[in-house]
Coordinates of C-alpha atoms in Angstrom, one line a residue:
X9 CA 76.5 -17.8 139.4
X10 CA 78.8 -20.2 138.0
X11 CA 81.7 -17.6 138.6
X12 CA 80.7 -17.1 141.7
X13 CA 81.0 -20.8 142.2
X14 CA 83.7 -21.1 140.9
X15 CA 85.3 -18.8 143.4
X16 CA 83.9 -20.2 146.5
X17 CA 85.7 -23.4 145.5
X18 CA 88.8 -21.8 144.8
X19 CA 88.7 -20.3 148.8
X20 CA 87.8 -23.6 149.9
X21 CA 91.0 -25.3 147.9
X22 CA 93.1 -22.8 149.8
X23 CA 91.7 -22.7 153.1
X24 CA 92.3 -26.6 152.8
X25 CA 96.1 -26.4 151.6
X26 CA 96.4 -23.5 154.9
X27 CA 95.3 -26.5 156.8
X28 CA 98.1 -28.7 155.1
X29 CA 100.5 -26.6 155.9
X30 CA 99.6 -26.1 159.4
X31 CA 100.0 -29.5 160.1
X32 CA 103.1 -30.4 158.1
X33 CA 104.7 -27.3 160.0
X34 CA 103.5 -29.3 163.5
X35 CA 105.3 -32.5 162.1
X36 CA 108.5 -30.2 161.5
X37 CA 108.4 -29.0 165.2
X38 CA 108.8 -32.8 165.9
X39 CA 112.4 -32.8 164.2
X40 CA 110.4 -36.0 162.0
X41 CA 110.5 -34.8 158.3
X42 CA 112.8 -33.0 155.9
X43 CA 110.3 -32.0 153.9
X44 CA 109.1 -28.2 153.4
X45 CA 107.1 -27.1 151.3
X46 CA 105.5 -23.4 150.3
X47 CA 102.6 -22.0 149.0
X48 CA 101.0 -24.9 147.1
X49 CA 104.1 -26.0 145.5
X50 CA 106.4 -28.8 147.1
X51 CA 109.7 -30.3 146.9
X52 CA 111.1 -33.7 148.0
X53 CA 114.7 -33.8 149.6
X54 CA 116.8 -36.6 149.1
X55 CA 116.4 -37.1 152.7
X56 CA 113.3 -36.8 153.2
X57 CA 110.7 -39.0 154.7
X58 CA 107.3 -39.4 154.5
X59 CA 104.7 -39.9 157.9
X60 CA 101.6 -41.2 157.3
X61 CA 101.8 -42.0 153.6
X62 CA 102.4 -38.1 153.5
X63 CA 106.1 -36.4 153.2
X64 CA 107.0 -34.5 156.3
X65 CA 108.7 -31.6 155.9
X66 CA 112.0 -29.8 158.0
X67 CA 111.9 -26.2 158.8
X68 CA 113.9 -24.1 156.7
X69 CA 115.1 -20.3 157.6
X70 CA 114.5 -18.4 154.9
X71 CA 116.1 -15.1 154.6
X72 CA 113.5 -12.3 154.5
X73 CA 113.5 -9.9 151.3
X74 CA 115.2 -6.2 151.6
X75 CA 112.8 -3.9 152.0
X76 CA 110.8 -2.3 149.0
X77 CA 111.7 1.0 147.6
X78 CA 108.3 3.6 148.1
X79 CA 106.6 3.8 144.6
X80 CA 107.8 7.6 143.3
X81 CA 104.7 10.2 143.2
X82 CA 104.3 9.6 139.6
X83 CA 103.2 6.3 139.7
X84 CA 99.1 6.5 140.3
X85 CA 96.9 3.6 140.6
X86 CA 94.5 3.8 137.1
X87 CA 91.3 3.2 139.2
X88 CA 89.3 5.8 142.2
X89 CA 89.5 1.9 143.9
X90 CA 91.6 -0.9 144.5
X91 CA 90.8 -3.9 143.0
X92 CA 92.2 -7.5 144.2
X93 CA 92.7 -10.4 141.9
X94 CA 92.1 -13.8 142.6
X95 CA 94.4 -15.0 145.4
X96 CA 93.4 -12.2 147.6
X97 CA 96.5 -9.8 146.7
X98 CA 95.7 -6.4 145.5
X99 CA 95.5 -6.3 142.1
X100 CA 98.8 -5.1 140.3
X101 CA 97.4 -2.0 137.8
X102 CA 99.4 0.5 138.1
X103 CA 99.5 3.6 135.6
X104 CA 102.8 5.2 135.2
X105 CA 102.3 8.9 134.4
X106 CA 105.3 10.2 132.8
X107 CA 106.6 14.2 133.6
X108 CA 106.8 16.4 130.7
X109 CA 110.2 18.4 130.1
X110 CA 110.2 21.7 130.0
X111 CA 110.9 23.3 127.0
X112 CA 114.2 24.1 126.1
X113 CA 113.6 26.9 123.4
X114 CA 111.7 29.1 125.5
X115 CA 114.2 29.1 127.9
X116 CA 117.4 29.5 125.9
X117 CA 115.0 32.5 124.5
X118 CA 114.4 34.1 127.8
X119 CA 118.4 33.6 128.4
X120 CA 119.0 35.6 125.4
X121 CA 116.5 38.5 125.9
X122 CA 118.4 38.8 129.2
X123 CA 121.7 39.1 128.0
X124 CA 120.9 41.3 125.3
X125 CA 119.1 43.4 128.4
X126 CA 122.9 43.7 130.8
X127 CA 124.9 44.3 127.3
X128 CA 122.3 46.9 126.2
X129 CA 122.4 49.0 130.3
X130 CA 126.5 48.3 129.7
X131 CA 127.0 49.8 126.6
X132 CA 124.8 53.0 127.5
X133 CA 126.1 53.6 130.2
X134 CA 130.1 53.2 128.8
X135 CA 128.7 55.6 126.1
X136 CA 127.3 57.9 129.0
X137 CA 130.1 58.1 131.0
X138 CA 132.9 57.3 128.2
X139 CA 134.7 54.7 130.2
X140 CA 137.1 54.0 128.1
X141 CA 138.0 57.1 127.0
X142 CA 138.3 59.3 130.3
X143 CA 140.6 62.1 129.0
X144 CA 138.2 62.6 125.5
X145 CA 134.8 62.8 127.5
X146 CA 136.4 65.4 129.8
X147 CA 137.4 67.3 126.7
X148 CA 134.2 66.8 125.2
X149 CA 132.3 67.8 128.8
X150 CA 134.3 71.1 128.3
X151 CA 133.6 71.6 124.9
X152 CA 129.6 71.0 125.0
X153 CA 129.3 72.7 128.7
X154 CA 132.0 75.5 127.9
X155 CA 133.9 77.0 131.0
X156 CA 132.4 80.5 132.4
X157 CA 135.3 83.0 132.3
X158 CA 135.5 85.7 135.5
X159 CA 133.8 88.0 132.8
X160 CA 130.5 85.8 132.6
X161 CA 131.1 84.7 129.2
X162 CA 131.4 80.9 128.0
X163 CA 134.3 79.7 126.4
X164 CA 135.3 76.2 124.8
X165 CA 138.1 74.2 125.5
X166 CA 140.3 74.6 122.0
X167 CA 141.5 71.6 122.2
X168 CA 138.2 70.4 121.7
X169 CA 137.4 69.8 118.1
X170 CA 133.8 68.1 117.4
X171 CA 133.5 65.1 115.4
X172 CA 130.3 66.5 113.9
X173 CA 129.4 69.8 112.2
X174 CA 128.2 71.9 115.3
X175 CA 124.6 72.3 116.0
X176 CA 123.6 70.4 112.9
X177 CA 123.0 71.0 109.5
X178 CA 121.2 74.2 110.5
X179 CA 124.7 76.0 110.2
X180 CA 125.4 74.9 106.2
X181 CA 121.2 76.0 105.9
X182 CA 122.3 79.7 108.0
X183 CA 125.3 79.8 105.6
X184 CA 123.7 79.3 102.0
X185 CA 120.6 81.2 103.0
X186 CA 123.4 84.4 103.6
X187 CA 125.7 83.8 101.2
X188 CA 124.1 82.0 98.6
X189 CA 122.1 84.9 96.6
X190 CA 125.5 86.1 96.4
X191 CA 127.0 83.6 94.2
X192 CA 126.8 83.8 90.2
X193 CA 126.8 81.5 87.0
X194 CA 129.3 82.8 85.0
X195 CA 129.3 81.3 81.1
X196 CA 131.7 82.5 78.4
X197 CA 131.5 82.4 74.7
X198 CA 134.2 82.9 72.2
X199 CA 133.6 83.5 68.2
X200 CA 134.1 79.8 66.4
X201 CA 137.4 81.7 64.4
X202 CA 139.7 81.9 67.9
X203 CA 139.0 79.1 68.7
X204 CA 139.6 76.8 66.0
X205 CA 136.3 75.1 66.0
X206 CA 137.4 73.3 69.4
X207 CA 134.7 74.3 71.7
X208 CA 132.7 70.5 72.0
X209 CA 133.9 70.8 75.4
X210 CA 132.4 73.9 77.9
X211 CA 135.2 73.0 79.6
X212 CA 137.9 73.0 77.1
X213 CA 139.7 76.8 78.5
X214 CA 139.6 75.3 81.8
X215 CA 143.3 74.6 82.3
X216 CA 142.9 72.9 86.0
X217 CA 139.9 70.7 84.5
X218 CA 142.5 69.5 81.8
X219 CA 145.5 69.0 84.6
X220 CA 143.3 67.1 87.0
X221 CA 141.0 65.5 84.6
X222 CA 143.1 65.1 80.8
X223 CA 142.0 66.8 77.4
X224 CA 139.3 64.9 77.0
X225 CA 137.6 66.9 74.2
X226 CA 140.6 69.7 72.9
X227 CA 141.9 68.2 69.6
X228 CA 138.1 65.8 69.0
X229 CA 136.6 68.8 67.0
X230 CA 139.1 68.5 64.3
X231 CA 139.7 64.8 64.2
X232 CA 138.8 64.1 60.8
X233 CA 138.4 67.4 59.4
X234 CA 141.6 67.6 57.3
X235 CA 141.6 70.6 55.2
X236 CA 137.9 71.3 55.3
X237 CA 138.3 72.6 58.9
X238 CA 139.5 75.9 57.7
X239 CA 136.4 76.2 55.1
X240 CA 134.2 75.6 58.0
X241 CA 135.7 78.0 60.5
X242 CA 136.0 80.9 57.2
X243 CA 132.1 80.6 56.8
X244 CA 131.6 80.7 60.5
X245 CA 134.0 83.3 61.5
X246 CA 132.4 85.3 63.7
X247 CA 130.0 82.9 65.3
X248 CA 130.3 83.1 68.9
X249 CA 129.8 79.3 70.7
X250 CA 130.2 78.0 74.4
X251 CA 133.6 78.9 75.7
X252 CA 133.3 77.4 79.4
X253 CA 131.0 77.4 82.2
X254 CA 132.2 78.6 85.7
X255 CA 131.2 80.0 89.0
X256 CA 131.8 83.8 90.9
X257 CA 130.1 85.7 93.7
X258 CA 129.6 89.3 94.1
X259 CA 131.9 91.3 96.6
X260 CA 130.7 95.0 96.2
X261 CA 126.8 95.9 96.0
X262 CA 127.2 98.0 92.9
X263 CA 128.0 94.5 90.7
X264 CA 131.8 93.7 91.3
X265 CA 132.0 90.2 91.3
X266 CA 135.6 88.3 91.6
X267 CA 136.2 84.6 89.8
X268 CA 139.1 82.7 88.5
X269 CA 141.5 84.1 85.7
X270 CA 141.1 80.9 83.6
X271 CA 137.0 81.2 84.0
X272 CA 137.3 84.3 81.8
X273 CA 140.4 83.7 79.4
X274 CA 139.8 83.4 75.8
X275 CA 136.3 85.1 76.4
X276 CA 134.5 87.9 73.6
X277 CA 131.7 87.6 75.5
X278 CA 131.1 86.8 79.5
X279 CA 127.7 86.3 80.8
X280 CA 126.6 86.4 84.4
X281 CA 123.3 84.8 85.5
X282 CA 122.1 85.9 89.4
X283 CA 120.1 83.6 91.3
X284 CA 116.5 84.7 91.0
X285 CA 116.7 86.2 87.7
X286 CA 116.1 84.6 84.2
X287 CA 118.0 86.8 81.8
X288 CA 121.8 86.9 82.0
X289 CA 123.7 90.1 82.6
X290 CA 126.5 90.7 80.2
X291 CA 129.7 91.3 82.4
X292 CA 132.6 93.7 81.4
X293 CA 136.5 92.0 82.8
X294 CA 137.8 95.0 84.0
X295 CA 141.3 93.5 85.5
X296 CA 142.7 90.2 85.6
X297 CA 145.8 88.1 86.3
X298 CA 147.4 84.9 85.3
X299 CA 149.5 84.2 87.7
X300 CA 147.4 84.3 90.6
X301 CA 144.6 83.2 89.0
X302 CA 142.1 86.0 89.5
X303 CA 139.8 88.1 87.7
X304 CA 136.8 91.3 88.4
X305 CA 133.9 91.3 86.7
X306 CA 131.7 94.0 86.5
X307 CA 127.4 94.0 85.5
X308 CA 125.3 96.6 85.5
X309 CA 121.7 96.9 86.4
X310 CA 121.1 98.0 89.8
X311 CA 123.0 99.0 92.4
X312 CA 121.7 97.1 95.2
X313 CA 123.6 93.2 94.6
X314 CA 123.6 91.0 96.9
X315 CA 127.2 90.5 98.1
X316 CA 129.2 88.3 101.1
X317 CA 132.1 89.2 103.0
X318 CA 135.8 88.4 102.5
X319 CA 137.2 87.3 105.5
X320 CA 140.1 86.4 107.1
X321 CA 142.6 83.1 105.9
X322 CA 144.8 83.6 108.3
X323 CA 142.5 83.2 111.2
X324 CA 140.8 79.8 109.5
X325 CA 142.2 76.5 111.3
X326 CA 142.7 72.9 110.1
X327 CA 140.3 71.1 110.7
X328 CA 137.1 73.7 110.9
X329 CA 134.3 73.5 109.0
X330 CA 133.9 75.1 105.5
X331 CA 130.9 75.4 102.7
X332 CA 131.1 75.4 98.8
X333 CA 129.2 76.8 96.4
X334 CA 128.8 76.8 92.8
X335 CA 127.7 75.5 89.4
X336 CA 129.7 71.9 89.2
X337 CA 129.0 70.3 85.8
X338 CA 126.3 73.4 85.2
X339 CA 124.4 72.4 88.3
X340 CA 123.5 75.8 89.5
X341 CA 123.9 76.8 93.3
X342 CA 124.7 73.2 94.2
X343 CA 126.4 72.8 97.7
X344 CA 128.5 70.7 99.6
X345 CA 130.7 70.7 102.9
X346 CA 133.6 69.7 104.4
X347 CA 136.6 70.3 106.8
X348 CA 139.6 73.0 105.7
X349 CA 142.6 69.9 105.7
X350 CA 145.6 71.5 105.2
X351 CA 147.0 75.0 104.3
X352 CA 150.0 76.2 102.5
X353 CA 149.5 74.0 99.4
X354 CA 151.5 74.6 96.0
X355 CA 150.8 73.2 93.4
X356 CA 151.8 73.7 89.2
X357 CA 149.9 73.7 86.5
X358 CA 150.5 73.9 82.8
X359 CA 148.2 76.6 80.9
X360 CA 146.8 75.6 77.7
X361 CA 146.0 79.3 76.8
X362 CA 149.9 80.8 77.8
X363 CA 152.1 77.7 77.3
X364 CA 153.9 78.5 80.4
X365 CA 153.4 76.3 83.8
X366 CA 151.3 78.2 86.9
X367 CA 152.4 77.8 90.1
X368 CA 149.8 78.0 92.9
X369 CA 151.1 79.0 96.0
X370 CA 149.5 79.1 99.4
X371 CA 146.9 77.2 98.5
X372 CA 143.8 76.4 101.0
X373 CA 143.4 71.9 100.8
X374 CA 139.6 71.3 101.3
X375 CA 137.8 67.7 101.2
X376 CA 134.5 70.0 100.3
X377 CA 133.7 68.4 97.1
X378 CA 134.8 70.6 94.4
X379 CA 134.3 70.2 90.3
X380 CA 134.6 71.1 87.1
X381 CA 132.1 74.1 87.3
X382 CA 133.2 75.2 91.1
X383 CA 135.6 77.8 89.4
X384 CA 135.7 80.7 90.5
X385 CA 132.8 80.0 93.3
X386 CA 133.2 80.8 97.4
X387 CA 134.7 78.4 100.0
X388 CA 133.1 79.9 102.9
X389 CA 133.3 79.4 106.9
X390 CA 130.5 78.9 109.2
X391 CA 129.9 82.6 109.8
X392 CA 128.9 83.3 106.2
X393 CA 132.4 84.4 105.5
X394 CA 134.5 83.6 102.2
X395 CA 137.7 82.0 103.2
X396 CA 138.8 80.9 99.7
X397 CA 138.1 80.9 96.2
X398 CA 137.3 77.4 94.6
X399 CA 139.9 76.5 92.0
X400 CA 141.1 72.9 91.6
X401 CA 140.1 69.8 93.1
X402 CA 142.3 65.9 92.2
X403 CA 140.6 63.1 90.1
X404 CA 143.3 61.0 91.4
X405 CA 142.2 60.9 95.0
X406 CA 139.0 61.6 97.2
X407 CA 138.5 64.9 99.0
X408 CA 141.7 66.7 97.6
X409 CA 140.4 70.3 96.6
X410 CA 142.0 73.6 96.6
X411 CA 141.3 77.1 96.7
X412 CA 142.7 80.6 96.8
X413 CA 143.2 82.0 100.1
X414 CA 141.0 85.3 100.8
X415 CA 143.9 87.0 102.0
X416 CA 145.9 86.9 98.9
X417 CA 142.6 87.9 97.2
X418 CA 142.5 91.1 99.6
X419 CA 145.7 92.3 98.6
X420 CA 144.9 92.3 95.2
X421 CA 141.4 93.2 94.7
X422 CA 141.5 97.3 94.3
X423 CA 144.3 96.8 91.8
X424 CA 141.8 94.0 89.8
X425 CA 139.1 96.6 90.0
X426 CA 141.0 99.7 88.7
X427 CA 143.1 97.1 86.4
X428 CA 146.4 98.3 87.0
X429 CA 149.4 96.6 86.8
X430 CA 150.2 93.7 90.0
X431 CA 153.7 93.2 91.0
X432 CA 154.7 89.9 90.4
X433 CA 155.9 88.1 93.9
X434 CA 159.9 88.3 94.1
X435 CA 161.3 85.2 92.9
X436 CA 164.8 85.2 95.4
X437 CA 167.5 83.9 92.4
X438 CA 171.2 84.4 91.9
X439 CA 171.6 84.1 87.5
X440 CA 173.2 81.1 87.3
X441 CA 172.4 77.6 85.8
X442 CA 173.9 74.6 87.9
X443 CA 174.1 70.7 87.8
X444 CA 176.1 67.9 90.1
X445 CA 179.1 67.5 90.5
X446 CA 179.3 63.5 89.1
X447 CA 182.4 61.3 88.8
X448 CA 183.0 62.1 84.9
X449 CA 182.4 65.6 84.9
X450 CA 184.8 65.7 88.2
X451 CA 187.7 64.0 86.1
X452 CA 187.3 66.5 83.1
X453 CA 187.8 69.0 85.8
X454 CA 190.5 67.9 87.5
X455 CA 189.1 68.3 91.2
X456 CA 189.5 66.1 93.7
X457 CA 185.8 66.6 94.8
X458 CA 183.0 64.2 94.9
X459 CA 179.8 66.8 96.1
X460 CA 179.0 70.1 95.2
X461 CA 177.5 72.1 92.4
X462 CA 179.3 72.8 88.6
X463 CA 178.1 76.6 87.1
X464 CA 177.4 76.1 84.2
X465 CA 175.9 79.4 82.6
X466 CA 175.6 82.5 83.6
X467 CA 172.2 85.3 83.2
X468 CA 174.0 88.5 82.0
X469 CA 174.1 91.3 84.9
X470 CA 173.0 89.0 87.3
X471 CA 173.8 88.7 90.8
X472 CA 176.3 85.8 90.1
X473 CA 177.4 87.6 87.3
X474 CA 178.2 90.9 89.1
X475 CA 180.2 88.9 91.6
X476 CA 182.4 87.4 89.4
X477 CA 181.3 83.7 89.2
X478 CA 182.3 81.9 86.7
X479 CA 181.3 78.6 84.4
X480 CA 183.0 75.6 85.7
X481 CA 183.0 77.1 89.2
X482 CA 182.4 74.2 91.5
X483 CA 180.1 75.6 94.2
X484 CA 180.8 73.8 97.7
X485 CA 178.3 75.0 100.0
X486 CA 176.9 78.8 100.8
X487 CA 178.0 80.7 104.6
X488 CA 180.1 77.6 105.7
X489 CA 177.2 75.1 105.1
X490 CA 178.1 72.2 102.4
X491 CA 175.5 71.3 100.0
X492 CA 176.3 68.4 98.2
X493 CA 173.4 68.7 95.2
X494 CA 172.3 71.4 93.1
X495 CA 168.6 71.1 94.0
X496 CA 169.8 71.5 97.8
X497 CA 171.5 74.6 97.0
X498 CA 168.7 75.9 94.9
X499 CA 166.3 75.0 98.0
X500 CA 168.8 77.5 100.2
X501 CA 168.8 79.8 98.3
X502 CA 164.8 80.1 97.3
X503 CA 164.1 80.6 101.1
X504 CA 166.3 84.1 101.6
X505 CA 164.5 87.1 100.9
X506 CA 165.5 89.7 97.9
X507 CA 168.7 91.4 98.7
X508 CA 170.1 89.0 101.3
X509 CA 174.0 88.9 101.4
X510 CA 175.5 85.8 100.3
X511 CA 178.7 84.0 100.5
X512 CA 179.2 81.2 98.1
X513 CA 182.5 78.8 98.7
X514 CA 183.0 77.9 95.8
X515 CA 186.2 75.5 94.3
X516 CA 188.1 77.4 90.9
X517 CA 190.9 75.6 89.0
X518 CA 191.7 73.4 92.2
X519 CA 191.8 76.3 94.9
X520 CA 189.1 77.2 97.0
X521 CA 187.5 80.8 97.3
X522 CA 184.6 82.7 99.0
X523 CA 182.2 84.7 96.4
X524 CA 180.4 87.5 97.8
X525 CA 176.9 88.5 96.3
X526 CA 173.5 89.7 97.0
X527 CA 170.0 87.3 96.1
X528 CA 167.9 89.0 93.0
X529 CA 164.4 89.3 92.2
X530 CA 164.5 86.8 88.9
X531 CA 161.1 88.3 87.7
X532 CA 163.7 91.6 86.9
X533 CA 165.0 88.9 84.7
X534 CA 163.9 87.3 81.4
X535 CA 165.9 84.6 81.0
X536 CA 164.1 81.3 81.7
X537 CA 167.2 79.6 84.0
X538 CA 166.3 78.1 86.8
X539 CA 168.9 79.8 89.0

C-alpha cells in the first residue's frame, strides 16, 4: 500500500510540474520572460526575468532528433509483455539474441567431397576416351577390337604392342602346364681325383656362372691344404661328388633331351630327374660341342617322354612375351617371364675347363629372370614353343639374360644326336698379324704416311701369304677405301664371306701397290693370329 502511495504521489508531482509548464509557456507567448525550462529541470539566462516571484521563460526552437533506426529482428523484448517503468515510458529490457555462425568445417568438407567428385568423373573419363593421347587409344581401339579382314577373320594392328602380358597370367599358366612336364633337373658328378678336391661349389664347371658372377668357391677347397691335399684326394680317388647342377628339357619322346655344353663338361656321371618322378634317370652324353655350347642327352625308361616343340627364332619379335623355366639355385621347375629385348647379342667368355675364350654369337637378350641353375633350361614363347635355350644372364645389371637361339639349335641337333663331327662356322681371315701405323714406327720406315696398317707377321700358306704380302707392308685401305687403323681393317674384312676377292693397296719401300687375294676360312688354320 505504501508503494502504491508512493506512486500516486509521484503522478500528482508530475501532473503539477505539466501545469507549470503550461503556464510558463503562456508567459513565453507574451514575449515577457527568457526563461525556458524542460522536463523538471530549469535554467536561468543571464537575461532572464522573473514574473510573479517566478522566472518566466522565452521560447526556444529546438531542433527535433533524426529519426531512430528500426531495432534489427534479433533484438526481442525478454518478456510475452511490455512493462513501463516509473515515468510512464516503456520500460527499456531488451534481450539481444545473438546468430550463430555456421560452421566452417563442415562446409570446407562438403567443398572438398565435391572437388574430389568433378576430378574423379574428369580423370575417368580422360582414361575412357584417352584425351591426351589420341593417336595411342586409336592404336589400342585396333589392337583390343582387331579389324575384320574381307576373309572374316580378325586381325590386329602390328603396330600395336600391349603394355601387359595378353589375356593375363592365364597364358604363362597355358604355357608351363604344356611345356613344363617337359623340362628336366639335370645334376652331374665327377670322381674327387679330376677334380682336385674343388667341387665346394655345384657350380664350380659352370663357366658363365664364374664370368658373370666371379670364382667364388674354385681355389677355397685347397686353401690351406698344402701338401696334404694330394694324400686326401689319393685315399679318395674314385669318389664321385657334386659336379654342378643345371637344367634341360626333352625334345624327342623316346628321351633325347638337349642342354648346355658346360652343364655336362667334366661329368663321369650325369643324372636326370623328370618332374613327377622320384628316382633320377642316369643319362648317357651322346654328342656335344663347345663352341656353341650344346649338348644331347639320352635316358632310357620308356618311350613315351613328355617333350615341347622347337620353334622358330627367326619369326620371334622384340618386344613379345617369352617364359623360363628351370632349376635356378636348385629350385626345381621355378618360372618367371619377361619380354625378348634384343636379338643378335655376342658375347665372350673365358672357359675354365678349355682355357680358350667362347664366343657366343646370335644370342637371344631376355629380361626373363635367369640364374645360376637356368642352364640348359627352355625360353619359350606364348604358344608353348621353345625360342631359346637359357645360358647366361649379367650380375652387373637387371634383366640382362641370354639364350641360344632355337634356330641355331635346329641346325645342329641330328649331328648332336648321332655325335658326328659339326663344322666349325667360317671365320673370313686373310693370315696376317697387323698394328698402326704410329709416328715412331713411321720414321723407322721411312714413309711419309700418318694412317694405315704395318704387317707385321705372316700365317704360312695363307691368303696374305699366297699373294705375296710382306712384313713391313704398310696397308692403306682395301678396294679404294682408306682405313686408317688396324681394328677398322680387321672389321672390313670379318664382314666378307669366305672366298671373296680382295684388293689390298698397300704402301712397300715408299711406292704404292695393289695386292690381290682371296678371304680364308681361319678355322683351316692353327695359328692363333688375329688376322
Amino acid at each position: 500500500m505504501d508503494e502504491f502511495k508512493n506512486n500516486n504521489s509521484g503522478r500528482r508531482d508530475d501532473n503539477d510540474q505539466v501545469e507549470s509548464d503550461k503556464t510558463t509557456r503562456q508567459n513565453d507567448s507574451n514575449g515577457s520572460s527568457y526563461y525556458y525550462s524542460y522536463g523538471p529541470f530549469s535554467s536561468v539566462q543571464s537575461d532572464g526575468q522573473r514574473k510573479d516571484g517566478k522566472l518566466v521563460e522565452k521560447d526556444v526552437e529546438i531542433t527535433p532528433p533524426q529519426a531512430v533506426r528500426p531495432l534489427p529482428s534479433s533484438y526481442h523484448r525478454a518478456g510475452a509483455e511490455q512493462q513501463q517503468d516509473g515515468s510512464g515510458r516503456n520500460g527499456g529490457n531488451w534481450q539481444f539474441k545473438q546468430n550463430k555462425p555456421k560452421s566452417q568445417v563442415k562446409t570446407i568438407f562438403l567443398s572438398f567431397l565435391a572437388g574430389m567428385l568433378v576430378i574423379t568423373v574428369l580423370m575417368y573419363t580422360a582414361d575412357r576416351t584417352n584425351m591426351f593421347t589420341p593417336e595411342t587409344a586409336l592404336t589400342s581401339a585396333v589392337a583390343e577390337s582387331g579389324e575384320t579382314t574381307n576373309s572374316g577373320t580378325t586381325s590386329q594392328s602390328p603396330n600395336a604392342v600391349p603394355a601387359v602380358m595378353p589375356s593375363g597370367t592365364a597364358d604363362v599358366q597355358s604355357v608351363v602346364a604344356k611345356a613344363g612336364p617337359a623340362v628336366v633337373k639335370i645334376e652331374t658328378l665327377a670322381k674327387q681325383s679330376s677334380s682336385s678336391g674343388r667341387q665346394s661349389s655345384p657350380y664350380y664347371n659352370d663357366p658363365l656362372y664364374q664370368y658373370f658372377f666371379g670364382n667364388q668357391y674354385g681355389d677355397s677347397g685347397n686353401s690351406g691344404n698344402n701338401g696334404s691335399s694330394n694324400e686326401n684326394e689319393g685315399s679318395n680317388s674314385g669318389q664321385l661328388t657334386p659336379l654342378g647342377i643345371g637344367s634341360g628339357f626333352i625334345f624327342d619322346k623316346t628321351g633325347y633331351i638337349l642342354t648346355n655344353n658346360h652343364v655336362v663338361e667334366g661329368a663321369n656321371v650325369v643324372q636326370v630327374t623328370v618332374e613327377g618322378t622320384n628316382k633320377p634317370y642316369e643319362a648317357k652324353v651322346l654328342g656335344k660341342n663347345a663352341d656353341l655350347d650344346l649338348a644331347v642327352l639320352k635316358i632310357e625308361g620308356k618311350d613315351n617322354f613328355p617333350t615341347v616343340t622347337l620353334g622358330n627364332s627367326e619369326n620371334a619379335k622384340v618386344g613379345e612375351w617369352m617364359v623360363a623355366i628351370g632349376n635356378p639355385e636348385g629350385f626345381e621347375h621355378s618360372v618367371t617371364a619377361g619380354v625378348l629385348s634384343a636379338k643378335e647379342r655376342t658375347i665372350t667368355i673365358n672357359s675354365e675347363s678349355t682355357g680358350k675364350p667362347t664366343q657366343y654369337k646370335h644370342l637371344i637378350q631376355t629380361d626373363a629372370s635367369i640364374n645360376p641353375g637356368n642352364s640348359g633350361g627352355p625360353l619359350l614363347n606364348l604358344q608353348g614353343q621353345v625360342i631359346g635355350m637359357n645360358v647366361a644372364v649379367s650380375a652387373d645389371a637387371q634383366g640382362i639374360g641370354f639364350a641360344i637361339p632355337s634356330n641355331t639349335i635346329l641346325e645342329v641337333v641330328d649331328k648332336l644326336k648321332n655325335n658326328q663331327p659339326i663344322p666349325k662356322e667360317p671365320v673370313p681371315f686373310i693370315g696376317a698379324s697387323l698394328l698402326n701405323l704410329s709416328p715412331e714406327v713411321a720414321k723407322e720406315l721411312g714413309t711419309t704416311l700418318t694412317e694405315g696398317s704395318v704387317v707385321r707377321d705372316i700365317i704360312y700358306k695363307s691368303p696374305a701369304y699366297q699373294a705375296d704380302l710382306r712384313p713391313y707392308d704398310v696397308i692403306i685401305g682395301a678396294n679404294g677405301t682408306p682405313y686408317s687403323t688396324s681394328q677398322e681393317l680387321i672389321d672390313f674384312i670379318q664382314k666378307q664371306k669366305v672366298g671373296t676377292a680382295l684388293t689390298l693397296n698397300i704402301e712397300r719401300a715408299g711406292q704404292k701397290k695393289d695386292v690381290q687375294l682371296k678371304v680364308g676360312n681361319k678355322n683351316d688354320f692353327s695359328s692363333t693370329l688375329q688376322q
